[in-house]
PDB file of N, CA, C and O in Angstrom:
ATOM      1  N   UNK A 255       0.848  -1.179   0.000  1.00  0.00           N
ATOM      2  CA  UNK A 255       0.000   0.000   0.000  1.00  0.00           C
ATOM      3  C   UNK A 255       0.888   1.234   0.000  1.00  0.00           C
ATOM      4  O   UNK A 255       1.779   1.580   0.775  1.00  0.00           O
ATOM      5  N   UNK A 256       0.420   1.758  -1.018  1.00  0.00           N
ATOM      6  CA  UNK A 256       1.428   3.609  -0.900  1.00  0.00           C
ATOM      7  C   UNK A 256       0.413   4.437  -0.375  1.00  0.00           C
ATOM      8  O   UNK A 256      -0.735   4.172  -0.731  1.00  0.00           O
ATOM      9  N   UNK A 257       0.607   5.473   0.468  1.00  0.00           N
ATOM     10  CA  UNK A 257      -0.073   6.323   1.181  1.00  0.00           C
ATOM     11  C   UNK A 257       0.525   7.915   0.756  1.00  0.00           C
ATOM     12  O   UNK A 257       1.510   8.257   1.410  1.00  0.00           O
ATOM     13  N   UNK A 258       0.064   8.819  -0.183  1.00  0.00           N
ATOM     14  CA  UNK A 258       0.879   9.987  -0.256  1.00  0.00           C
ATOM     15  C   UNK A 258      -0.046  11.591   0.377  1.00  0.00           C
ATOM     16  O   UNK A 258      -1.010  12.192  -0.097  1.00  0.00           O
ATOM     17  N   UNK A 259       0.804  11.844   1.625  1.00  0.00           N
ATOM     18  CA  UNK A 259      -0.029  12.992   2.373  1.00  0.00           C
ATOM     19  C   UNK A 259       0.155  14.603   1.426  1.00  0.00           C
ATOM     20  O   UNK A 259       0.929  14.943   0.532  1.00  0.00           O
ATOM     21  N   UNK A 260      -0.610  15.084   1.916  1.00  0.00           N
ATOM     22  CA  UNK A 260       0.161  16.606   1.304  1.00  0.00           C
ATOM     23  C   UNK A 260      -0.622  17.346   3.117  1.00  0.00           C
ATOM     24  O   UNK A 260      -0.850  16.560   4.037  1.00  0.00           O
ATOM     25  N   UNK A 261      -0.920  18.990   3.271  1.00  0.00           N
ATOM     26  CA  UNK A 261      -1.318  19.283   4.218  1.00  0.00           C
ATOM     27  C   UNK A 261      -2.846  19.472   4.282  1.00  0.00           C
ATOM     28  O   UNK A 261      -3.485  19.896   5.245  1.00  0.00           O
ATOM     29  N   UNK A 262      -3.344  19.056   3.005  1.00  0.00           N
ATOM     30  CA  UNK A 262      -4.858  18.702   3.294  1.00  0.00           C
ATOM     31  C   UNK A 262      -5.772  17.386   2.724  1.00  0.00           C
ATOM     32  O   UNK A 262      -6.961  17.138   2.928  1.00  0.00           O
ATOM     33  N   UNK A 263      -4.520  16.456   1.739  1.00  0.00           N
ATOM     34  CA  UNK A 263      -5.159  15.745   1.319  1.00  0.00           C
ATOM     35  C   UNK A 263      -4.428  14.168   1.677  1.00  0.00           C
ATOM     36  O   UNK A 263      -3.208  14.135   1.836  1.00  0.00           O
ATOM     37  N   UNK A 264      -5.019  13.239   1.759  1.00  0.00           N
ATOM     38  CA  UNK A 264      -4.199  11.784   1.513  1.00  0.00           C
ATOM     39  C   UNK A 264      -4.523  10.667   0.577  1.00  0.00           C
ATOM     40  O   UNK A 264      -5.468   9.965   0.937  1.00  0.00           O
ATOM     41  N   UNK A 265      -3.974  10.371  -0.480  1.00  0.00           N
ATOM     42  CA  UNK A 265      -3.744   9.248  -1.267  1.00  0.00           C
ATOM     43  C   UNK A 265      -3.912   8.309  -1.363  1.00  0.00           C
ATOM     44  O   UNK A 265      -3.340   8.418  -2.448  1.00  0.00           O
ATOM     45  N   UNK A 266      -4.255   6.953  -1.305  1.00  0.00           N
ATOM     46  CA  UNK A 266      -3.701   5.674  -0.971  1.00  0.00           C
ATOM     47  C   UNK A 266      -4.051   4.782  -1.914  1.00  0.00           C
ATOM     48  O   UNK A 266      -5.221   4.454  -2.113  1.00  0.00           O
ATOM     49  N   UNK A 267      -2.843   4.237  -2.692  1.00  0.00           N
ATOM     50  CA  UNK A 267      -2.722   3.235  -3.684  1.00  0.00           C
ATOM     51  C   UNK A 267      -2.164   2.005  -3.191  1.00  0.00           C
ATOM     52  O   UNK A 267      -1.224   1.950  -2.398  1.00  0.00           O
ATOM     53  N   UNK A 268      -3.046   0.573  -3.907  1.00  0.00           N
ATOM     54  CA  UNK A 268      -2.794  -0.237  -3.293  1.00  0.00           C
ATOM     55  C   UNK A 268      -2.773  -1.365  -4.271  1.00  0.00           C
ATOM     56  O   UNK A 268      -2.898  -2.504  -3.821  1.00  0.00           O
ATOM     57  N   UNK A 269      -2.565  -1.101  -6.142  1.00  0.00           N
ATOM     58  CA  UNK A 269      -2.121  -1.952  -6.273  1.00  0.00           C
ATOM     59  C   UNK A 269      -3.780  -2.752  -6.338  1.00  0.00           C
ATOM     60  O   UNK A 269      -4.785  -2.520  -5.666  1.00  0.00           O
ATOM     61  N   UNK A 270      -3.507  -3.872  -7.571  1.00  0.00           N
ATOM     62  CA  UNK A 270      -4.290  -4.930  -7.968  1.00  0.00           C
ATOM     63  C   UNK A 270      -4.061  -6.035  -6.764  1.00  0.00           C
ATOM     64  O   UNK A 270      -2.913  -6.427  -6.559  1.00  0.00           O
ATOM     65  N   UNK A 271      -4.977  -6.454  -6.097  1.00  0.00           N
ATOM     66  CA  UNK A 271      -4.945  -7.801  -5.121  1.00  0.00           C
ATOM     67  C   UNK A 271      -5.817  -8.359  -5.735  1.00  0.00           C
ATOM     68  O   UNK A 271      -6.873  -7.940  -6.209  1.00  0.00           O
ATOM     69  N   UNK A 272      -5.127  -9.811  -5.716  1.00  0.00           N
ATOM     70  CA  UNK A 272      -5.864 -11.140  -6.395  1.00  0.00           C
ATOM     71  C   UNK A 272      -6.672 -12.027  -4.986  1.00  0.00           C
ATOM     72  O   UNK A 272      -7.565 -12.865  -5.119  1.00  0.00           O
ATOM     73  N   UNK A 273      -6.107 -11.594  -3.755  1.00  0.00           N
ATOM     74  CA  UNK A 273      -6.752 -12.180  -2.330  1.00  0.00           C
ATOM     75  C   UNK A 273      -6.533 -11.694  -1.475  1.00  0.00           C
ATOM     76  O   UNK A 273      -5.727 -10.764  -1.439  1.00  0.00           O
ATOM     77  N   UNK A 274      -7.258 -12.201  -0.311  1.00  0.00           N
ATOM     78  CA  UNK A 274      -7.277 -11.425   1.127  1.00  0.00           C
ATOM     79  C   UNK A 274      -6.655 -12.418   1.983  1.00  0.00           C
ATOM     80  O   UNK A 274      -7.057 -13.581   1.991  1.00  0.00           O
ATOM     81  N   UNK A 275      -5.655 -12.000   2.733  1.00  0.00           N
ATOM     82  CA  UNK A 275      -5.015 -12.421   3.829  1.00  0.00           C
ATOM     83  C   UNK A 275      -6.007 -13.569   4.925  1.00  0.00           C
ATOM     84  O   UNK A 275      -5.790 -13.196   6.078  1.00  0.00           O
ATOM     85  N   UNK A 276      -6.709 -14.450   4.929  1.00  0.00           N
ATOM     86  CA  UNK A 276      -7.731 -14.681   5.902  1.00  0.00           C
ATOM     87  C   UNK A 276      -8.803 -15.015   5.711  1.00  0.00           C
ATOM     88  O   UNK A 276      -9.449 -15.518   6.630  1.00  0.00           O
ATOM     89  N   UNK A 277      -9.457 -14.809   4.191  1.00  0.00           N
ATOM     90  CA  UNK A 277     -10.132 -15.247   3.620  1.00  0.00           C
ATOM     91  C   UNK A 277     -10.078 -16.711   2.766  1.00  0.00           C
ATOM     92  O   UNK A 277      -9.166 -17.207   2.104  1.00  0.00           O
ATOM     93  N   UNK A 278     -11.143 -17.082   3.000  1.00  0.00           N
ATOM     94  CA  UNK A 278     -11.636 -18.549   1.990  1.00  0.00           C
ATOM     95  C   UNK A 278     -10.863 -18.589   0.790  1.00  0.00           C
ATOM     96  O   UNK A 278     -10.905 -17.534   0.158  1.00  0.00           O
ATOM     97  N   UNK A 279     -10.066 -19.637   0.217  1.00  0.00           N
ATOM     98  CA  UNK A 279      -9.514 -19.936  -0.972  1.00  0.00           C
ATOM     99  C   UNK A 279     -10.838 -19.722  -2.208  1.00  0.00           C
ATOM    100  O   UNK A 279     -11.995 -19.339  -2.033  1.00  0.00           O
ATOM    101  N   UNK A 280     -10.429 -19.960  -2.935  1.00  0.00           N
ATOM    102  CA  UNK A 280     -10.893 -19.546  -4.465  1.00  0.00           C
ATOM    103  C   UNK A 280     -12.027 -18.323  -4.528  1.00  0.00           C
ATOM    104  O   UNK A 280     -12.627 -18.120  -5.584  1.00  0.00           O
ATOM    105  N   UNK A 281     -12.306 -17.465  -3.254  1.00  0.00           N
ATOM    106  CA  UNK A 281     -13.326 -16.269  -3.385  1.00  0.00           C
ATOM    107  C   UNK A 281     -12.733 -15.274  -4.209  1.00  0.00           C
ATOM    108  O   UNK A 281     -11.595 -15.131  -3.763  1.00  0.00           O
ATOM    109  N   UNK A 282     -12.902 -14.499  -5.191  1.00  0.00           N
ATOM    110  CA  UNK A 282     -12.266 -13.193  -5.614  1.00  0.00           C
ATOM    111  C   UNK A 282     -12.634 -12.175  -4.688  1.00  0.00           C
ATOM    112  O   UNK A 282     -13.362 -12.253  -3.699  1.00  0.00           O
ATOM    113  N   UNK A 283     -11.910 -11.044  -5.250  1.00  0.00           N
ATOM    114  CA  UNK A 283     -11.912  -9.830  -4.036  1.00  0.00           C
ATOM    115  C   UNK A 283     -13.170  -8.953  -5.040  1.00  0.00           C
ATOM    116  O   UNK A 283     -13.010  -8.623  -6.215  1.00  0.00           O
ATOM    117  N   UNK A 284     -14.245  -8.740  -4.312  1.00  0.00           N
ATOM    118  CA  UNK A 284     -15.434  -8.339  -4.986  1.00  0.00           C
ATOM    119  C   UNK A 284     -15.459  -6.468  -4.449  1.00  0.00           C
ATOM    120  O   UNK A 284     -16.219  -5.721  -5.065  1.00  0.00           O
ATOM    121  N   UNK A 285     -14.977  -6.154  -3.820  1.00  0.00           N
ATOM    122  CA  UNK A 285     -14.935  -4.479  -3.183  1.00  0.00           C
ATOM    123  C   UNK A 285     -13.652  -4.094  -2.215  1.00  0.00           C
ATOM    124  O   UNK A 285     -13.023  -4.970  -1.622  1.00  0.00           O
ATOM    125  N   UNK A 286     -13.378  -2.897  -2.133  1.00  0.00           N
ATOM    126  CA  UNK A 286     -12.439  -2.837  -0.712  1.00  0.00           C
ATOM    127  C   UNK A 286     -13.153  -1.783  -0.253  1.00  0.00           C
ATOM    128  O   UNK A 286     -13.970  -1.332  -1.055  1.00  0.00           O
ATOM    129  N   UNK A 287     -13.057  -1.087   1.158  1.00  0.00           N
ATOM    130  CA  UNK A 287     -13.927  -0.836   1.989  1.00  0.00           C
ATOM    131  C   UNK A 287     -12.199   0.247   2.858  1.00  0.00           C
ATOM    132  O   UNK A 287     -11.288  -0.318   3.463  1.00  0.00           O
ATOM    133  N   UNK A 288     -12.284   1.642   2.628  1.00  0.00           N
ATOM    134  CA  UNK A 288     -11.268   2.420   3.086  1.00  0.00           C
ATOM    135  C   UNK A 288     -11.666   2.683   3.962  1.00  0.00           C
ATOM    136  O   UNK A 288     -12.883   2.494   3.978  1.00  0.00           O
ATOM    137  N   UNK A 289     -10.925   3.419   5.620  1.00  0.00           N
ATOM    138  CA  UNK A 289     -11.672   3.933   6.340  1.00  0.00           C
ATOM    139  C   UNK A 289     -10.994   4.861   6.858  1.00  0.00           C
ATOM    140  O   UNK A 289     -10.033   4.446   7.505  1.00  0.00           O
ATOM    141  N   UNK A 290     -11.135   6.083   6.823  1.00  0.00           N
ATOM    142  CA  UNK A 290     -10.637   7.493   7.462  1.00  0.00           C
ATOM    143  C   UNK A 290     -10.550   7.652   8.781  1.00  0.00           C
ATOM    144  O   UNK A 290     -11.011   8.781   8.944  1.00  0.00           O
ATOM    145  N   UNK A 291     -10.169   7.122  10.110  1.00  0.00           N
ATOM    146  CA  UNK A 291     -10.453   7.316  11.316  1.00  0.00           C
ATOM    147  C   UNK A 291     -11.453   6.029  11.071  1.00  0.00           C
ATOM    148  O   UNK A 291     -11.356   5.295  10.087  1.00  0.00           O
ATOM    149  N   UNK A 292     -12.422   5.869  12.111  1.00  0.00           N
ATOM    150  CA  UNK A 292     -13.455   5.092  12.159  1.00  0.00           C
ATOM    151  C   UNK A 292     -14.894   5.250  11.312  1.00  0.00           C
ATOM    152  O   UNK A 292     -15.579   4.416  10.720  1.00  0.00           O
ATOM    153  N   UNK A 293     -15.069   6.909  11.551  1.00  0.00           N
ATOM    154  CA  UNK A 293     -16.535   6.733  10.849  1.00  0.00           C
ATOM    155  C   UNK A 293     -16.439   7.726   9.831  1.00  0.00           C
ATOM    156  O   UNK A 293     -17.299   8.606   9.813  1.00  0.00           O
ATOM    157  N   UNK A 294     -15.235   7.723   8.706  1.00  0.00           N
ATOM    158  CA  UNK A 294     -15.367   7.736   7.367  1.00  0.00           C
ATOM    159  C   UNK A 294     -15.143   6.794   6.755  1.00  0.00           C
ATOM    160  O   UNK A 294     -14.031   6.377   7.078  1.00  0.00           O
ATOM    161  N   UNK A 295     -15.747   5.992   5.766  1.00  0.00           N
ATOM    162  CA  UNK A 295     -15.598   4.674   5.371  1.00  0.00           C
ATOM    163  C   UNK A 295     -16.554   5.003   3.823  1.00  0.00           C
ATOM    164  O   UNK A 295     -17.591   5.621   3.583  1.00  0.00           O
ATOM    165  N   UNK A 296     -15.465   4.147   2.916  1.00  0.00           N
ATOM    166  CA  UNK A 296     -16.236   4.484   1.362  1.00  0.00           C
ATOM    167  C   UNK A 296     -15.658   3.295   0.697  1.00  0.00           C
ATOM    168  O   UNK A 296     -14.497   2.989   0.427  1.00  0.00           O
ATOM    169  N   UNK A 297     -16.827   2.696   0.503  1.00  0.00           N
ATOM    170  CA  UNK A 297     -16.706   1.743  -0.924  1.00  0.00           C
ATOM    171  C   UNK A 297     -15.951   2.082  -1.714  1.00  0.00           C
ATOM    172  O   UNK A 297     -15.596   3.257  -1.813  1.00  0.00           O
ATOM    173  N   UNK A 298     -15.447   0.971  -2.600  1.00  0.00           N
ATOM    174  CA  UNK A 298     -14.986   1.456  -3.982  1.00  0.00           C
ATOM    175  C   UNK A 298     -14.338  -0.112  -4.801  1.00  0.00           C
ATOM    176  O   UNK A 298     -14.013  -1.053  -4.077  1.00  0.00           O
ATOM    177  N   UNK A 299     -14.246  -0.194  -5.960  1.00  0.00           N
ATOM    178  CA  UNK A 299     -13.656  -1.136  -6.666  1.00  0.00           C
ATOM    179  C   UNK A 299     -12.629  -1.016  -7.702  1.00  0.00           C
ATOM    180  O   UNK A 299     -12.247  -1.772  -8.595  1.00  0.00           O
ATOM    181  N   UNK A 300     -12.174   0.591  -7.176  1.00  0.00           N
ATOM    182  CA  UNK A 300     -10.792   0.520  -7.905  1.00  0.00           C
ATOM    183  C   UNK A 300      -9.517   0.653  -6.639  1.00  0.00           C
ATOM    184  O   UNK A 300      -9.695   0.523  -5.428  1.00  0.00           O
ATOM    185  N   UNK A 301      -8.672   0.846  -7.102  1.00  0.00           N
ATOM    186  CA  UNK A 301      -7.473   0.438  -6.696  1.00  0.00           C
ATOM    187  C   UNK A 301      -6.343   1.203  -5.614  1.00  0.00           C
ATOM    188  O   UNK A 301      -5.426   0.792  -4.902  1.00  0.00           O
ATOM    189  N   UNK A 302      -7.195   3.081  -6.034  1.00  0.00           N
ATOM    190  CA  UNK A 302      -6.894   3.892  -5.067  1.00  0.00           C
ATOM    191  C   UNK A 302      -8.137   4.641  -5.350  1.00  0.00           C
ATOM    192  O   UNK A 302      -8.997   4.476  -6.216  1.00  0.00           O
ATOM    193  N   UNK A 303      -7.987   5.674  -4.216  1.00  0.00           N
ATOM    194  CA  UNK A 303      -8.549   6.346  -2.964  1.00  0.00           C
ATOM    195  C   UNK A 303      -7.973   8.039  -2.872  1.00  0.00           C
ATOM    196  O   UNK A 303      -6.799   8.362  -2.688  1.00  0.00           O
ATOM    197  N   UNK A 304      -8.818   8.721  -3.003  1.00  0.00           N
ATOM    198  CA  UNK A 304      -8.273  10.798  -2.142  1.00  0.00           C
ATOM    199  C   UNK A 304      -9.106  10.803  -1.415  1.00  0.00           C
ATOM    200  O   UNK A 304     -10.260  10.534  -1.748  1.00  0.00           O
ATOM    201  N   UNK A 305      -8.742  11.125  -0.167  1.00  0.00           N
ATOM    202  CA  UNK A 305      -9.704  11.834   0.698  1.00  0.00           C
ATOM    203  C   UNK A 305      -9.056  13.402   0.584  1.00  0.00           C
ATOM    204  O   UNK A 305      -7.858  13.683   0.607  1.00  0.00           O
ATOM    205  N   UNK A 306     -10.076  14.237   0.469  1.00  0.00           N
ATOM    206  CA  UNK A 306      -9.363  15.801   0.275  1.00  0.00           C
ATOM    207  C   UNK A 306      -9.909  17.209   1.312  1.00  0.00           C
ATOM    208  O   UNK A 306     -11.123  17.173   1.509  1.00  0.00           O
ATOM    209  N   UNK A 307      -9.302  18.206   1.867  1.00  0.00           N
ATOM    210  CA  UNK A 307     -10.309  18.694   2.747  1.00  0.00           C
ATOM    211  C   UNK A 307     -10.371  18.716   4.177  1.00  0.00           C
ATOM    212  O   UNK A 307     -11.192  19.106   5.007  1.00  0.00           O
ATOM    213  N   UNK A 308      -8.731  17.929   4.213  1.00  0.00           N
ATOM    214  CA  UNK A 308      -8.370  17.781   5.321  1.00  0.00           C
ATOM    215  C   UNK A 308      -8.153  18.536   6.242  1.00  0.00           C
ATOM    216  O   UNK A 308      -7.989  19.549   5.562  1.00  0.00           O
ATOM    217  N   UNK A 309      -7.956  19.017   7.711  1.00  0.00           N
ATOM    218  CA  UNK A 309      -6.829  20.009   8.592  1.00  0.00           C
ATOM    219  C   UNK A 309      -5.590  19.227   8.211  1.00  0.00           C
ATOM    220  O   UNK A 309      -5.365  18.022   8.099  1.00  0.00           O
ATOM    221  N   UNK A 310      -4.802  20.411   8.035  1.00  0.00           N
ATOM    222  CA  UNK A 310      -3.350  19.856   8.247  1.00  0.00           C
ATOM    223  C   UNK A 310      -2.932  19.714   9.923  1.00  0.00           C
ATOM    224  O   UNK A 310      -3.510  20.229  10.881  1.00  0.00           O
ATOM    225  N   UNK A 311      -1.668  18.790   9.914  1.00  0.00           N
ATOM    226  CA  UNK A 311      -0.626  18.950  11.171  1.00  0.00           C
ATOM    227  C   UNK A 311      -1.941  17.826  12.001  1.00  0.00           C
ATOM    228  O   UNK A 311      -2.373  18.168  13.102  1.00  0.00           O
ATOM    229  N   UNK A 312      -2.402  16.669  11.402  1.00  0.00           N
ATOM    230  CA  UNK A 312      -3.505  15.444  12.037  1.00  0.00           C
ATOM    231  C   UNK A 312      -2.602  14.540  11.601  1.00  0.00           C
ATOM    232  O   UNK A 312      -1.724  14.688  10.750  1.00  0.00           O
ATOM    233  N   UNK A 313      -2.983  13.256  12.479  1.00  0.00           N
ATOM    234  CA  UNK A 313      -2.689  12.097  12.388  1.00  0.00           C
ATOM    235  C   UNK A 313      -4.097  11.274  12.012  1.00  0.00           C
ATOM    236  O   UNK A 313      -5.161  11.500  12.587  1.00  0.00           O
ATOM    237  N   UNK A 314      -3.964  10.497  11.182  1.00  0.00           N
ATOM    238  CA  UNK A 314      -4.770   9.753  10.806  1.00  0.00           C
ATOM    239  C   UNK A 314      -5.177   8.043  10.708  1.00  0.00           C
ATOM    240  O   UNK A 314      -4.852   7.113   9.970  1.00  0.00           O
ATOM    241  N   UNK A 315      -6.075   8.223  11.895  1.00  0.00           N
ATOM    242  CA  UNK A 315      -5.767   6.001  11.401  1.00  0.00           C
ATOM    243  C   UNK A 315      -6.461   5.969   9.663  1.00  0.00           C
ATOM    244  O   UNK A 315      -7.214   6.758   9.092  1.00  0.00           O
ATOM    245  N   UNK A 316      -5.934   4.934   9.293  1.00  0.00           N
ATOM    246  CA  UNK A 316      -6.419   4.461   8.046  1.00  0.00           C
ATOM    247  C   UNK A 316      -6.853   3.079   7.921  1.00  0.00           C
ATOM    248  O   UNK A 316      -6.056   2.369   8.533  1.00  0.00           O
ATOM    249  N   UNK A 317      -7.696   2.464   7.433  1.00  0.00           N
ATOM    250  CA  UNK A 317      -7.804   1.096   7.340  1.00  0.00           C
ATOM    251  C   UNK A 317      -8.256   0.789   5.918  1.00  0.00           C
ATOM    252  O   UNK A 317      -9.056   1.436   5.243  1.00  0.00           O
ATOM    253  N   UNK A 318      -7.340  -0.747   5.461  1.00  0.00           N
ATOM    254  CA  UNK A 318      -8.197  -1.056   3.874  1.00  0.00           C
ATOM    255  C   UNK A 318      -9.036  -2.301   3.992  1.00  0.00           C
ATOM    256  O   UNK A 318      -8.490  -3.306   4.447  1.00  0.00           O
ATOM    257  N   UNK A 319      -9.641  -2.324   3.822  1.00  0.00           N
ATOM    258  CA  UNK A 319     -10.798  -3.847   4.196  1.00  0.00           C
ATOM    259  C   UNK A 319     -10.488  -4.573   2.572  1.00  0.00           C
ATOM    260  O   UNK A 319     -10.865  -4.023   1.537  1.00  0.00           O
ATOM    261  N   UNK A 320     -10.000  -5.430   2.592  1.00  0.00           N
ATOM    262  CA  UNK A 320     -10.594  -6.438   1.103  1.00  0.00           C
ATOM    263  C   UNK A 320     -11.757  -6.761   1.659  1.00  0.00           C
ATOM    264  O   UNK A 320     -11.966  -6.499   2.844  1.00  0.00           O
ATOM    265  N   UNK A 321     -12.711  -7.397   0.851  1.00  0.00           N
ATOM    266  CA  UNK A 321     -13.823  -7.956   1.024  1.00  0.00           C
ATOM    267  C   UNK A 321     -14.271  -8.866  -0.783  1.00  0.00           C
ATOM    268  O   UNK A 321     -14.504  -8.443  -1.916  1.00  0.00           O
ATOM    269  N   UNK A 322     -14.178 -10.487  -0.020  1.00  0.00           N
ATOM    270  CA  UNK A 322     -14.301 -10.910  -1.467  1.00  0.00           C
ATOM    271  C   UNK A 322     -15.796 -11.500  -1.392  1.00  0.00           C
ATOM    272  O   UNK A 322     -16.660 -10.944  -0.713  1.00  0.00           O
ATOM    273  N   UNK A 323     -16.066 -12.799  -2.224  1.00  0.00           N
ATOM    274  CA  UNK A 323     -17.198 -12.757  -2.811  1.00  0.00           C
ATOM    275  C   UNK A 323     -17.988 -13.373  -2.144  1.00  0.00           C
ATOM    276  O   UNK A 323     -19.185 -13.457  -2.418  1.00  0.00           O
ATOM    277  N   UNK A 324     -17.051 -14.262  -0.484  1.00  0.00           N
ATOM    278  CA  UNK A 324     -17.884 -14.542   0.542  1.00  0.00           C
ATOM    279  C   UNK A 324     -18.364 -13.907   1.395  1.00  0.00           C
ATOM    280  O   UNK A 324     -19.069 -14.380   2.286  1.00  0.00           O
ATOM    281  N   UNK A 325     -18.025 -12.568   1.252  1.00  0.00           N
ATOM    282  CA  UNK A 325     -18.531 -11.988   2.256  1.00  0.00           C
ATOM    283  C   UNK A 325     -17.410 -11.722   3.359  1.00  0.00           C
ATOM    284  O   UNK A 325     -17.655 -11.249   4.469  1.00  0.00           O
ATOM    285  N   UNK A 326     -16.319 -12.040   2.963  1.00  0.00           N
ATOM    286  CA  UNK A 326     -14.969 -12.351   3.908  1.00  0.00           C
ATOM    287  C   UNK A 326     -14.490 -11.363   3.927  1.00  0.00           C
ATOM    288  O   UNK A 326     -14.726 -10.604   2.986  1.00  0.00           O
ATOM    289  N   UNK A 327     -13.433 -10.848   5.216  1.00  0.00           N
ATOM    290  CA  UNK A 327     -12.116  -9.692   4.678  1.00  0.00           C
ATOM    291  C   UNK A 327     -11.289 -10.030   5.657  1.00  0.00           C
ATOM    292  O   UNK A 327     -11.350 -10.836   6.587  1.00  0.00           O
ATOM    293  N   UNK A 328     -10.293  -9.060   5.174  1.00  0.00           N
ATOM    294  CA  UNK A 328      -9.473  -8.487   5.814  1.00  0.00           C
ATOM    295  C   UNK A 328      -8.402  -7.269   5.841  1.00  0.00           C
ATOM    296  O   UNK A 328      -8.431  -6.399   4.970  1.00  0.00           O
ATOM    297  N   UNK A 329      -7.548  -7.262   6.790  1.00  0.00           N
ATOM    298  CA  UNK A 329      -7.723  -5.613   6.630  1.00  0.00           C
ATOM    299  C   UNK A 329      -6.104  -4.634   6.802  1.00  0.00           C
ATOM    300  O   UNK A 329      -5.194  -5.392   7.138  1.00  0.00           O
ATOM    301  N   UNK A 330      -5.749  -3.490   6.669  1.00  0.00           N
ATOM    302  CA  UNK A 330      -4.421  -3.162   6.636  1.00  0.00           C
ATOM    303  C   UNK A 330      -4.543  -1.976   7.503  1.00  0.00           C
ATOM    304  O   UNK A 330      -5.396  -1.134   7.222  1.00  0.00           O
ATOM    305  N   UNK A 331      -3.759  -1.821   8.551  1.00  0.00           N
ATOM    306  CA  UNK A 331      -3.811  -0.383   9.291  1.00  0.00           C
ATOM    307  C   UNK A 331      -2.698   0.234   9.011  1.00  0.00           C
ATOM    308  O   UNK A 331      -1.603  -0.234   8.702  1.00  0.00           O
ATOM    309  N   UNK A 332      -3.104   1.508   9.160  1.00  0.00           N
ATOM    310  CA  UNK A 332      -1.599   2.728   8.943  1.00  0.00           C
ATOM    311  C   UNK A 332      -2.108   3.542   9.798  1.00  0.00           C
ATOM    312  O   UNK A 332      -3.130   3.396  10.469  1.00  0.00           O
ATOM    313  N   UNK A 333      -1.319   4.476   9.765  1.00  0.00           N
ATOM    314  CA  UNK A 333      -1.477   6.175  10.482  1.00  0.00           C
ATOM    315  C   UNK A 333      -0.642   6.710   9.911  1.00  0.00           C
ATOM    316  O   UNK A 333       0.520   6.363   9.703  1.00  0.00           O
ATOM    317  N   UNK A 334      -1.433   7.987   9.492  1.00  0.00           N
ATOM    318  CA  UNK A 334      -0.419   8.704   8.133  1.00  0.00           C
ATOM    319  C   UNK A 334      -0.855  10.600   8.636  1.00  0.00           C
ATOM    320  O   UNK A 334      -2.027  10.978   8.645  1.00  0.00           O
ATOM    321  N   UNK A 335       0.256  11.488   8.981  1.00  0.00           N
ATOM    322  CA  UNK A 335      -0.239  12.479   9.233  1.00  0.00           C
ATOM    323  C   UNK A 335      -0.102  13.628   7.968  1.00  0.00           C
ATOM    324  O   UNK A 335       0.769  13.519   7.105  1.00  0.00           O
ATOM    325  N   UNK A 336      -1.097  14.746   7.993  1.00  0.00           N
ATOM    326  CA  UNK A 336      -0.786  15.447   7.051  1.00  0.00           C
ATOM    327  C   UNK A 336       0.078  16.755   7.052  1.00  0.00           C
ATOM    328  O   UNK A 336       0.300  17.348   5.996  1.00  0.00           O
TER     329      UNK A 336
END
């Protein structure tokens, strides 16, 4: 996962995944599931992510959820400040 801050915005590219760490063999990865702190969280089915609009001089948890076609995930933490 690449994460690129500036002082109001953050990035995060992560690259084509073929599976999830924890998940059921032969499921594909059907969505990933980003999360800004806890209660910003946004779908999506491509590959990166801007959140924009930020305060600068924050620390930020980040989380990436795979989620494949069972219904399964799992997940990547960072903290990235701007």
């Amino acid at each position: 996962v690449n994460i690129t801050a500036t002082n109001t915005s953050i990035r995060l590219n992560w690259g084509s995944l073929s599976y999830c760490s924890g998940c059921s063999p032969g499921n594909v990865i059907r969505t990933y599931v980003v999360c800004l702190q806890v209660n910003t969280c946004q779908n999506t089915t491509q590959n990166t992510l801007l959140f924009t609009g930020l305060p600068s001089n924050t620390v930020y948890n980040l989380e990436l959820y795979v989620v494949n076609s069972a219904g399964s995930s799992s997940s990547l933490f960072r903290s990235v400040s701007t």
